[in-house]
Coordinates of C-alpha atoms and ligand atoms in Angstrom, one line a residue:
X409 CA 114.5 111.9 90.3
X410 CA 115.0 114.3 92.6
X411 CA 116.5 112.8 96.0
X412 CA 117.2 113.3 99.9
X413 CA 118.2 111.2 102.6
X414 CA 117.1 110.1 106.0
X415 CA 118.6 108.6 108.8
X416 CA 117.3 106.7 111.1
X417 CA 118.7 105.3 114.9
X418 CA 118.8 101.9 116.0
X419 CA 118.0 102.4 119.7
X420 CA 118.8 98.8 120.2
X421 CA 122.9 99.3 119.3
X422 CA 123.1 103.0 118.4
X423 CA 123.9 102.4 115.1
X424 CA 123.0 105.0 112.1
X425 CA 121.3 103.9 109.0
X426 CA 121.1 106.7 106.4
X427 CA 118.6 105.8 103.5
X428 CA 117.4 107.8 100.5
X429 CA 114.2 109.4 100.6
X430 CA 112.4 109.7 96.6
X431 CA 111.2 112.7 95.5
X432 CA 107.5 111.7 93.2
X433 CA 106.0 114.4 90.9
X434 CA 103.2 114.3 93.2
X435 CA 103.0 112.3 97.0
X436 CA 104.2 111.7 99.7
X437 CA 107.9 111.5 99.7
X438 CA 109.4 107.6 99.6
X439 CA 112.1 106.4 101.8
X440 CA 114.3 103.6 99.4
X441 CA 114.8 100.5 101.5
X442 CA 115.8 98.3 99.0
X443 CA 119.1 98.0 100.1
X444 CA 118.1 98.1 104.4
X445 CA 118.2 94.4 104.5
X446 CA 121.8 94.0 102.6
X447 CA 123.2 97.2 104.7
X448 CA 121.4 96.6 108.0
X449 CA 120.1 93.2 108.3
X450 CA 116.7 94.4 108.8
X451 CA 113.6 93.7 106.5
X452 CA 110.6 96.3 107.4
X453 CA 106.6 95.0 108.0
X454 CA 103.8 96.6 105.7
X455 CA 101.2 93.8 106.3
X456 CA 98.2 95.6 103.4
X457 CA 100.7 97.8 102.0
X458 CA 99.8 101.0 104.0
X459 CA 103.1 102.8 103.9
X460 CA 104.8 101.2 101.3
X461 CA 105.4 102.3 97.4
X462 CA 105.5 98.9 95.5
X463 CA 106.6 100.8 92.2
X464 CA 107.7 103.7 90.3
X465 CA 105.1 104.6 87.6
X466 CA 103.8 107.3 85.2
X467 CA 100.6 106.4 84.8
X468 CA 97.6 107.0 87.6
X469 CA 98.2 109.5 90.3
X470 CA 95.8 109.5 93.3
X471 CA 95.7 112.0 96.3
X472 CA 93.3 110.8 98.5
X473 CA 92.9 113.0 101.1
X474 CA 91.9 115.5 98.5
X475 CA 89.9 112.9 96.5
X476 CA 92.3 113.6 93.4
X477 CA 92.7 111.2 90.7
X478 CA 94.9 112.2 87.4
X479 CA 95.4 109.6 84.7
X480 CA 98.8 110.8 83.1
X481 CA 98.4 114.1 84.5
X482 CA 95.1 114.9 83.4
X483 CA 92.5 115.0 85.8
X484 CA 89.4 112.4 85.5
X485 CA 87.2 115.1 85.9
X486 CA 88.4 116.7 82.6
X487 CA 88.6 112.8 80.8
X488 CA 85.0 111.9 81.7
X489 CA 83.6 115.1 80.6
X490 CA 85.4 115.9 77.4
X491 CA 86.8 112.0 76.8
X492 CA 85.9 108.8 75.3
X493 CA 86.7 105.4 76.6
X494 CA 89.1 104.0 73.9
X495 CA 91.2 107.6 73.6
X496 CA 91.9 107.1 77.3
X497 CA 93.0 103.9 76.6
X498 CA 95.2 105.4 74.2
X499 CA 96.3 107.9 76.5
X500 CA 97.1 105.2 79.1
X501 CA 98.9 102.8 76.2
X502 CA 101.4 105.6 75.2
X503 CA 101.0 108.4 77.1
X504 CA 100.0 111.5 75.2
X505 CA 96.8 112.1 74.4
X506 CA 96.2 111.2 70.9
X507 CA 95.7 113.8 67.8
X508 CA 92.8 112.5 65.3
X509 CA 94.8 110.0 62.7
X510 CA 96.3 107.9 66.0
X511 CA 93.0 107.7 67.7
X512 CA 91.2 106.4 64.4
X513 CA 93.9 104.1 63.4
X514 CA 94.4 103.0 67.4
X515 CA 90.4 102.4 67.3
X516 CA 90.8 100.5 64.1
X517 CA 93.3 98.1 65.7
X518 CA 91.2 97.5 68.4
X519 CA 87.9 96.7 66.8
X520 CA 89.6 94.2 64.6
X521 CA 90.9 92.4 67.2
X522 CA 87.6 92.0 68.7
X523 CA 86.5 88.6 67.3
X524 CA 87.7 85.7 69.4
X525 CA 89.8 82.5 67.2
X526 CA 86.1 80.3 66.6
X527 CA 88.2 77.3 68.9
X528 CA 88.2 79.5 71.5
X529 CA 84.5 80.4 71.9
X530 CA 83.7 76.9 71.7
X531 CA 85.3 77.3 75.2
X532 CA 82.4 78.5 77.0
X533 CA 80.3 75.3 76.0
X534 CA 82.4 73.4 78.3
X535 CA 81.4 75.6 81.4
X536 CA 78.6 74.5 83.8
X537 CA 75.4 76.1 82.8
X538 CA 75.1 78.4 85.8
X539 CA 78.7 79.4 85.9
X540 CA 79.5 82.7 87.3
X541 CA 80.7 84.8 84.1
X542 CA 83.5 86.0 86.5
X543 CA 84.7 82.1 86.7
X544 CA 84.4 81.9 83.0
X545 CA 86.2 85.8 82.8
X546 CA 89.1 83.9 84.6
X547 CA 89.1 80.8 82.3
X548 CA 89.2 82.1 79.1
X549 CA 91.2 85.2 79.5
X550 CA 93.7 82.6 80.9
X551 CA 93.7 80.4 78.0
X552 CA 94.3 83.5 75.1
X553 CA 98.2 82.7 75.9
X554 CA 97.0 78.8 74.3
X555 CA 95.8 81.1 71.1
X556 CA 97.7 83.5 70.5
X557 CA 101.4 82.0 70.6
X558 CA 102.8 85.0 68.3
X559 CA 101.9 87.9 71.1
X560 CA 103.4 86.1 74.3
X561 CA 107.1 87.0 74.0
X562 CA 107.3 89.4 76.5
X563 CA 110.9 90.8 75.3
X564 CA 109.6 92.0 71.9
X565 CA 107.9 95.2 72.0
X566 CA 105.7 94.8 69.5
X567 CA 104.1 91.0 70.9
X568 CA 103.8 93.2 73.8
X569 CA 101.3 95.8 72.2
X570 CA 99.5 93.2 70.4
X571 CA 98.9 91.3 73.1
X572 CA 97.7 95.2 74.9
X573 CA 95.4 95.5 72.0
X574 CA 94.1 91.9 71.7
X575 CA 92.9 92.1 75.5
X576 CA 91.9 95.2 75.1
X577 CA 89.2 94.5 72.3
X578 CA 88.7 90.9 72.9
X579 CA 87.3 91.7 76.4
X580 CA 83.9 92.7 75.5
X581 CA 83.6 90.0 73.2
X582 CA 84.5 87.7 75.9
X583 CA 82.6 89.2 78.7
X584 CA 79.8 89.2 76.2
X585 CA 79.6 85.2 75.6
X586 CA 80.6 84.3 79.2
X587 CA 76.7 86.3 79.6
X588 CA 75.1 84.6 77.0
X589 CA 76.2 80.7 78.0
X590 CA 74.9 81.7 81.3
X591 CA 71.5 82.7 80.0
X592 CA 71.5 79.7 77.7
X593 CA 71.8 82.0 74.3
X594 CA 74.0 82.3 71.5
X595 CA 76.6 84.0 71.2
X596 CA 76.9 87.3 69.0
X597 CA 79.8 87.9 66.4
X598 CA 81.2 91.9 67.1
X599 CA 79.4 94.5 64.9
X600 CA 82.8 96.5 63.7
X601 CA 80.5 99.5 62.7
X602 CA 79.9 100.0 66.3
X603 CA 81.6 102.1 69.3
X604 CA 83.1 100.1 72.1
X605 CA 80.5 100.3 74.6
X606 CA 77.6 99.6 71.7
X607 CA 79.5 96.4 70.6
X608 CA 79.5 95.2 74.1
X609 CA 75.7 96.1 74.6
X610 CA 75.0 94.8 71.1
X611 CA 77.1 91.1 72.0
X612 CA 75.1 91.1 75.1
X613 CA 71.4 92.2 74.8
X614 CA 71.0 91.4 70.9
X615 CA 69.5 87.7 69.4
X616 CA 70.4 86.5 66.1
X617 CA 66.5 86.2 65.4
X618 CA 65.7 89.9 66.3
X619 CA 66.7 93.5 65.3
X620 CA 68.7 95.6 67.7
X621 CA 69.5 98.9 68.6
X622 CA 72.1 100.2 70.8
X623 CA 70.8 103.0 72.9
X624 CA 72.7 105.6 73.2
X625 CA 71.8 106.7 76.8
X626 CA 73.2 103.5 77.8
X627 CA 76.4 103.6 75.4
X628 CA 77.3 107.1 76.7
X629 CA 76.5 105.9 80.3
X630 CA 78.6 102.9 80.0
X631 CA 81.6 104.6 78.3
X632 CA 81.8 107.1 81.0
X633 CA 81.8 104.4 83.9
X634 CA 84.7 102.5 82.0
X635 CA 86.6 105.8 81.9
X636 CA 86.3 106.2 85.8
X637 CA 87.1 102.5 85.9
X638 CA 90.8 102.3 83.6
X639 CA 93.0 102.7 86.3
X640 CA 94.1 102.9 90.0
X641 CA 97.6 102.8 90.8
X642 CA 98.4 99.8 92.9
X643 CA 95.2 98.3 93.9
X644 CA 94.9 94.6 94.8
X645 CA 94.5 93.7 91.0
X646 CA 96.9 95.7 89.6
X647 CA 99.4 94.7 92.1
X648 CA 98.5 91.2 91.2
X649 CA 99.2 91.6 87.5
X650 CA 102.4 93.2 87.7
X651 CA 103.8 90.8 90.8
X652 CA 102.6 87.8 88.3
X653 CA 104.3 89.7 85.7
X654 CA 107.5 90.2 87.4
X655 CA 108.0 86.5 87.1
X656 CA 108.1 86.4 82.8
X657 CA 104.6 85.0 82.9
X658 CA 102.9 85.7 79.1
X659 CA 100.5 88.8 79.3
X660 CA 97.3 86.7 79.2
X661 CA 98.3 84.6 82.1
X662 CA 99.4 87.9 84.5
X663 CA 95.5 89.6 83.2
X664 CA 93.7 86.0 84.5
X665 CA 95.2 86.7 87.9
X666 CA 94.2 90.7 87.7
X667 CA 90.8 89.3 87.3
X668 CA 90.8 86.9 89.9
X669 CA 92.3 89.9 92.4
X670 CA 89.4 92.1 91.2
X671 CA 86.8 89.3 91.9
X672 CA 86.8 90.0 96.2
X673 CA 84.1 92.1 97.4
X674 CA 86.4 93.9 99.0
X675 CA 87.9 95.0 95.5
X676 CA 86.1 94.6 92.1
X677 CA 83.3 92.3 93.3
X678 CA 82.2 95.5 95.9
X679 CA 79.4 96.7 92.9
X680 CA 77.8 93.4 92.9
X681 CA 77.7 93.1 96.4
X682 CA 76.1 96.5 96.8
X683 CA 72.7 95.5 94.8
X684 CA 73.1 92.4 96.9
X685 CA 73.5 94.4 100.1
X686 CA 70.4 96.8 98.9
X687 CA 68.4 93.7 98.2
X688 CA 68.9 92.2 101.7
X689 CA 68.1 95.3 103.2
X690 CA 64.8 95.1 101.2
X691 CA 63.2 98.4 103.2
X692 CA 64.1 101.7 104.2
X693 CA 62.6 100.9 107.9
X694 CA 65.8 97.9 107.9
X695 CA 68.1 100.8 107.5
X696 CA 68.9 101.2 111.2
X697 CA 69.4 97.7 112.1
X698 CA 71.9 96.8 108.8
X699 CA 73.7 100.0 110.1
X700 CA 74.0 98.6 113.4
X701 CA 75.4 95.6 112.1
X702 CA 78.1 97.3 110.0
X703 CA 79.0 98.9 113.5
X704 CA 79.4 95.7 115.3
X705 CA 82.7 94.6 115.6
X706 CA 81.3 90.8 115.7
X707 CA 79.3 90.7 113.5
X708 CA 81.3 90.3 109.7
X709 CA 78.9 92.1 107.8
X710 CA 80.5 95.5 106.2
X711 CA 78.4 98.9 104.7
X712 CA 79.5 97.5 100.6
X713 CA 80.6 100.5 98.6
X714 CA 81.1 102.5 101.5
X715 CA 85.0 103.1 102.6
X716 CA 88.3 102.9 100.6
X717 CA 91.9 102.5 101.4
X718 CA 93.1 105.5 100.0
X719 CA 89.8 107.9 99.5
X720 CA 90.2 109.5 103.5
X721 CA 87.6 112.8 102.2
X722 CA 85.6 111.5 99.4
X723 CA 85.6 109.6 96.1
X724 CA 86.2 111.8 92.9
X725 CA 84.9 108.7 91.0
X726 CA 81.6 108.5 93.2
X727 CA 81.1 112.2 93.0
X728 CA 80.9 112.3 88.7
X729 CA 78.9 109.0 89.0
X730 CA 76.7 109.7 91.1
X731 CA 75.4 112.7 89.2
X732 CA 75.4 110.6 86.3
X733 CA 73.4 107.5 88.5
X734 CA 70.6 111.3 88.5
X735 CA 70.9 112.0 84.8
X736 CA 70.6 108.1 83.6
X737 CA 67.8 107.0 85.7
X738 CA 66.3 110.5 84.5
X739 CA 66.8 109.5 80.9
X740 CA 65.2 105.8 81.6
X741 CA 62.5 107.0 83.4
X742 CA 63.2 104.8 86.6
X743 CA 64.3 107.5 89.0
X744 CA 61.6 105.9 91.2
X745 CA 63.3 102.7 91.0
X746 CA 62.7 101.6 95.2
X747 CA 66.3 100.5 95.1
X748 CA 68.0 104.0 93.9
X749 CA 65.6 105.5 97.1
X750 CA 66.6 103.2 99.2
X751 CA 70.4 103.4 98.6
X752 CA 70.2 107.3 98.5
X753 CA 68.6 106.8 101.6
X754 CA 70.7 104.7 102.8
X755 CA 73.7 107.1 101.4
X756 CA 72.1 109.8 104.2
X757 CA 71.9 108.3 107.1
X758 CA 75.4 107.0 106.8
X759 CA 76.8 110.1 106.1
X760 CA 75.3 111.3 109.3
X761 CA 76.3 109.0 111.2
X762 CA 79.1 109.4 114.2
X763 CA 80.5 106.1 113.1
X764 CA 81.1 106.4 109.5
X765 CA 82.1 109.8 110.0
X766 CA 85.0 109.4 112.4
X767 CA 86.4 106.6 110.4
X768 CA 86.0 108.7 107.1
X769 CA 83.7 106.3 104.8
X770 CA 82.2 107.7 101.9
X771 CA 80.4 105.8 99.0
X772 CA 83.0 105.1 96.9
X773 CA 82.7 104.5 93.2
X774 CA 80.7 101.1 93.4
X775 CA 78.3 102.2 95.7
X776 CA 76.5 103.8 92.4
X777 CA 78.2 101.9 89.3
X778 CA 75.9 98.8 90.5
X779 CA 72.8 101.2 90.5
X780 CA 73.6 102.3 86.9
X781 CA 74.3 99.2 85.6
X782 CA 71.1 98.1 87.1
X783 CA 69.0 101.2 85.4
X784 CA 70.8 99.7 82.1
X785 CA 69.7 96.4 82.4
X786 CA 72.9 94.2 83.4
X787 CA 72.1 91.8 85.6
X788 CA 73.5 91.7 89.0
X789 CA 76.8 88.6 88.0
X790 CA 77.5 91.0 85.2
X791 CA 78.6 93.8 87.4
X792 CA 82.7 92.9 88.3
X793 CA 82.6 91.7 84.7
X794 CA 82.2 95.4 83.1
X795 CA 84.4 96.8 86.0
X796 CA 87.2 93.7 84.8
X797 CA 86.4 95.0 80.7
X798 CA 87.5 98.6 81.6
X799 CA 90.5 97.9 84.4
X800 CA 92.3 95.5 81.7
X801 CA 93.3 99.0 79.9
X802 CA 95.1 99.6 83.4
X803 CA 96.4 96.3 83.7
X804 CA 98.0 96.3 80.4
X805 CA 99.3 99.8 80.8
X806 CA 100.8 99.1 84.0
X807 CA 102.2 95.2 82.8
X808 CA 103.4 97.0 80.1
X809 CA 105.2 99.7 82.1
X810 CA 106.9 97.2 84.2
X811 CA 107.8 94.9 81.6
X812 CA 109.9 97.8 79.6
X813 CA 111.7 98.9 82.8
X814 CA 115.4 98.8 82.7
X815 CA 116.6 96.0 85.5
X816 CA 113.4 94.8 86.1
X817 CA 113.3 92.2 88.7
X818 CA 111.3 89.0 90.0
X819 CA 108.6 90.5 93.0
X820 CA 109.3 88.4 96.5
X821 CA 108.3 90.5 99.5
X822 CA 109.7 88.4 102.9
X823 CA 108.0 87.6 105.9
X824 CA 108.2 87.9 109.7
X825 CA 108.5 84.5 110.3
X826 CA 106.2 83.6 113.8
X827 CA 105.8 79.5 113.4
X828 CA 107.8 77.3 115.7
X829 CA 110.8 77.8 116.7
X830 CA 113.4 74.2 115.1
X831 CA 112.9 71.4 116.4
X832 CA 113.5 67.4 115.2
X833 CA 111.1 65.0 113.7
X834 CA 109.4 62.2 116.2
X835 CA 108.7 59.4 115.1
X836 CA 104.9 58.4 114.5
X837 CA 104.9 56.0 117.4
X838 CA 106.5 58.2 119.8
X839 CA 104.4 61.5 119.1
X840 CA 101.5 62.6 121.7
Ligands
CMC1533 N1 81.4 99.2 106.7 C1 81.6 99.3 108.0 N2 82.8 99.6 108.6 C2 83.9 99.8 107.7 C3 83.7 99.7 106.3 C4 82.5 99.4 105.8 N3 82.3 99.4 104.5 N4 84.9 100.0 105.7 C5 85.8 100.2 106.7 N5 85.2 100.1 108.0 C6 85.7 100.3 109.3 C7 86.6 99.2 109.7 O1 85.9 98.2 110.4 C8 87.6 99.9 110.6 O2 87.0 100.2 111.8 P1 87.9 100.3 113.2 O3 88.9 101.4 112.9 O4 87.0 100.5 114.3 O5 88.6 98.9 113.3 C9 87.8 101.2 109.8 O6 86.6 101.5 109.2 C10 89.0 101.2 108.8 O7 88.8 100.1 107.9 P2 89.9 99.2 107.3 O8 89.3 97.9 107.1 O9 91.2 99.3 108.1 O10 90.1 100.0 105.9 P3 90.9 99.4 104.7 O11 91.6 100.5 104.0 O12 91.7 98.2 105.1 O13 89.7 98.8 103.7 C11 88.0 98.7 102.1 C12 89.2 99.5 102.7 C13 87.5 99.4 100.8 C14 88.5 97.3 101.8 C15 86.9 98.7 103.2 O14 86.5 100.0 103.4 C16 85.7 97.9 102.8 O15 85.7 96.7 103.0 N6 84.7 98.5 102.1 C17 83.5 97.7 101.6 C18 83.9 97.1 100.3 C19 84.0 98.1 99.1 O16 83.1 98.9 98.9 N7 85.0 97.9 98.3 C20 85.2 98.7 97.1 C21 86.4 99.7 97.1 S1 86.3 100.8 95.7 C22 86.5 99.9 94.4 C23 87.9 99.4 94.2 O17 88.8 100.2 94.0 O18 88.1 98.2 94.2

């Protein structure tokens, strides 16, 4: 990698600290202060990670002042039009798209990894019957490392990529069953004659006492979103996964704590607090006074699916899905549904509005993937779930990544310590 340096004044003692600056493919440049502390004494602040580069990585590049995102290169424009969810995934896994013998054989893999060891599903029984499927999400991903003993060596290359497949096709099935204990329903063995996407629908929607049929609106439909959905460079989930991984946790353990991150509605849990959001709202005549709140600096309540930390001009994600939010509820015949008019309405006033226009907040990607998942039939609880099915290709990618590195070290950021300053212990009868 290409390199310059920088150098930067103390003003307190004069003193000159040159530092090197990193050179990405794409980006901003990156000054390299791993060695500031050990040189200079100083540690720098970052509180939320604005300025600061956590990694090095090939995989997801995202420019967001010009709303680009490129997974290895390629642009997700290109992907969702002309891709398929599991090539992607292949792309992500090894980095070249994949000619037609890898793609069947990777697709192979996956879908016979897709049944769960029968211990395990007897798992969900043991969940209250109103659990949130993201709570169950947590439990049983966490638990594959109490399954799967010959795929948690994290040094051997190939435990690695059987644990990357394992999650990657066991998802659905678990996402699946979490659904169905919630609902009270059995659960439904994979159908391997079936795509990704229709598996999933087929594990969630089908009963054993009735024929089913996977419609192919909402297979296409859910494919695409899971495309949009792989990756993101460093978000809060992904950050979590690798900073658990750093540590030598097993590969199931470091993908329960990505799905934890993803749960906030800040993060993952944004789509289901959207329909949420639109539900509260209840009326297009509520508009103003919801907006009003979202202004209010006391007042906690926040526009969900509006804003993101990196998107400053607009969402390439929300742009492809929101045309596709158009063609679905086209294809279903429910473009009059009163809660796609009320969030397109909602969608136009905010756009016009001083507030949200100075501070650059767009609907981002979950504003619609709630509306289409709605259109489809997923209930509301299910939403963070199908975004947590498609990020784990991410998470594994990028676990993977970091786990291969050469001198790959433990994570442990420091702090600016602001508590008291040292004192001695009183005793209990002498304290006030
Ligand atoms: N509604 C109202 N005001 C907002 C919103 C919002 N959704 N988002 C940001 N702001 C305001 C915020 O109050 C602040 O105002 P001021 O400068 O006057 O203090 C300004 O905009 C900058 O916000 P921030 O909190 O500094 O921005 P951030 O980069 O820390 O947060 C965010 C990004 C996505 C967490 C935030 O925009 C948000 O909470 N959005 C709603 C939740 C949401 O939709 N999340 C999904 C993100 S996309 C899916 C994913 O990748 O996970």
């Amino acid at each position: 990698m290409k390199e310059h340096t920088v150098t930067v004044t103390d003003n307190r003692t004069g003193e000159q600290i040159e530092l090197p600056v990193k050179h990405p493919t794409h980006g901003p440049y990156a000054v390299d202060i791993g060695r500031l502390f050990r040189d200079a004494g100083y540690f720098t602040y970052d509180p939320g990670f604005l300025s600061t580069a956590s990694c090095q990585s090939t995989l997801t590049y995202l420019d967001g002042d010009n709303g680009e995102l490129l997974y290895r290169g390629y642009p997700i424009e290109q992907l969702a039009e002309k891709s398929s969810f599991t090539e992607v995934a292949y792309l992500m896994l090894y980095g070249e798209l994949p000619e037609k013998e890898p793609l069947k054989k990777f697709n192979d893999v996956i879908i016979k990894h897709s049944m769960l060891n029968e211990s395990l599903s007897s798992l969900f029984g043991g969940f209250y019957h109103d659990a949130h499927p993201m709570a169950i999400m947590v439990g049983v991903v966490g638990s594959l490392s109490a399954f799967y003993h010959d795929s948690t060596d994290i040094s051997n290359a190939s435990h690695r990529e059987i644990a990357a497949h394992r999650m990657i096709a066991k998802m659905p099935t678990i996402a699946a069953a979490s659904y169905k204990h919630s609902i009270g329903e059995p659960q439904v063995y994979p159908d391997n004659s079936l795509s990704y996407t229709g598996n999933l629908l087929r594990m969630m929607f089908s009963v054993p006492c009735e024929p089913y049929k996977v419609d192919p609106v909402a297979e296409k439909a859910l494919d695409l979103i899971f495309i949009l959905h792989i990756d993101h460079e460093q978000n809060a989930s992904t950050s979590t996964v690798r900073l658990a991984g750093s540590s030598g946790a097993n590969p199931f353990a470091c993908i329960a704590s990505g799905i934890a991150a993803l749960w906030g509605p800040a993060h993952g849990g944004a789509n289901e607090a959207v329909l949420s959001m639109l539900d509260e709202i209840g009326h297009v005549d509520n508009i103003p006074e919801f907006l009003a709140r979202a202004k209010d600096k006391n007042d906690p309540f926040r526009l969900m699916g509006f804003g993101h930390r990196v998107y400053k001009n607009y969402d390439p994600r929300a742009k492809i899905i929101r045309q596709m939010c158009y063609d679905v509820l086209e294809k279903l015949d429910d473009k009059d549904d009163p809660t796609f008019e009320l969030a397109l309405k909602l969608e136009e006033i905010a756009l016009n509005d001083e507030y949200f226009i100075q501070r650059n907040l767009y609907p981002n990607v979950d504003f619609y993937s709630g509306l289409i998942y709605k259109a489809l039939g997923i209930p509301t609880n299910m939403f963070t779930v199908m975004f947590a099915i498609a990020r784990t290709v991410g998470w594994v990618a990028q676990w993977t990544e970091m786990i291969a590195e050469e001198n790959q070290r433990i994570g442990r950021p420091r702090q600016i310590y602001v508590g008291p300053e040292k004192r001695d212990y009183v005793e209990i009868d002498k304290r006030q």
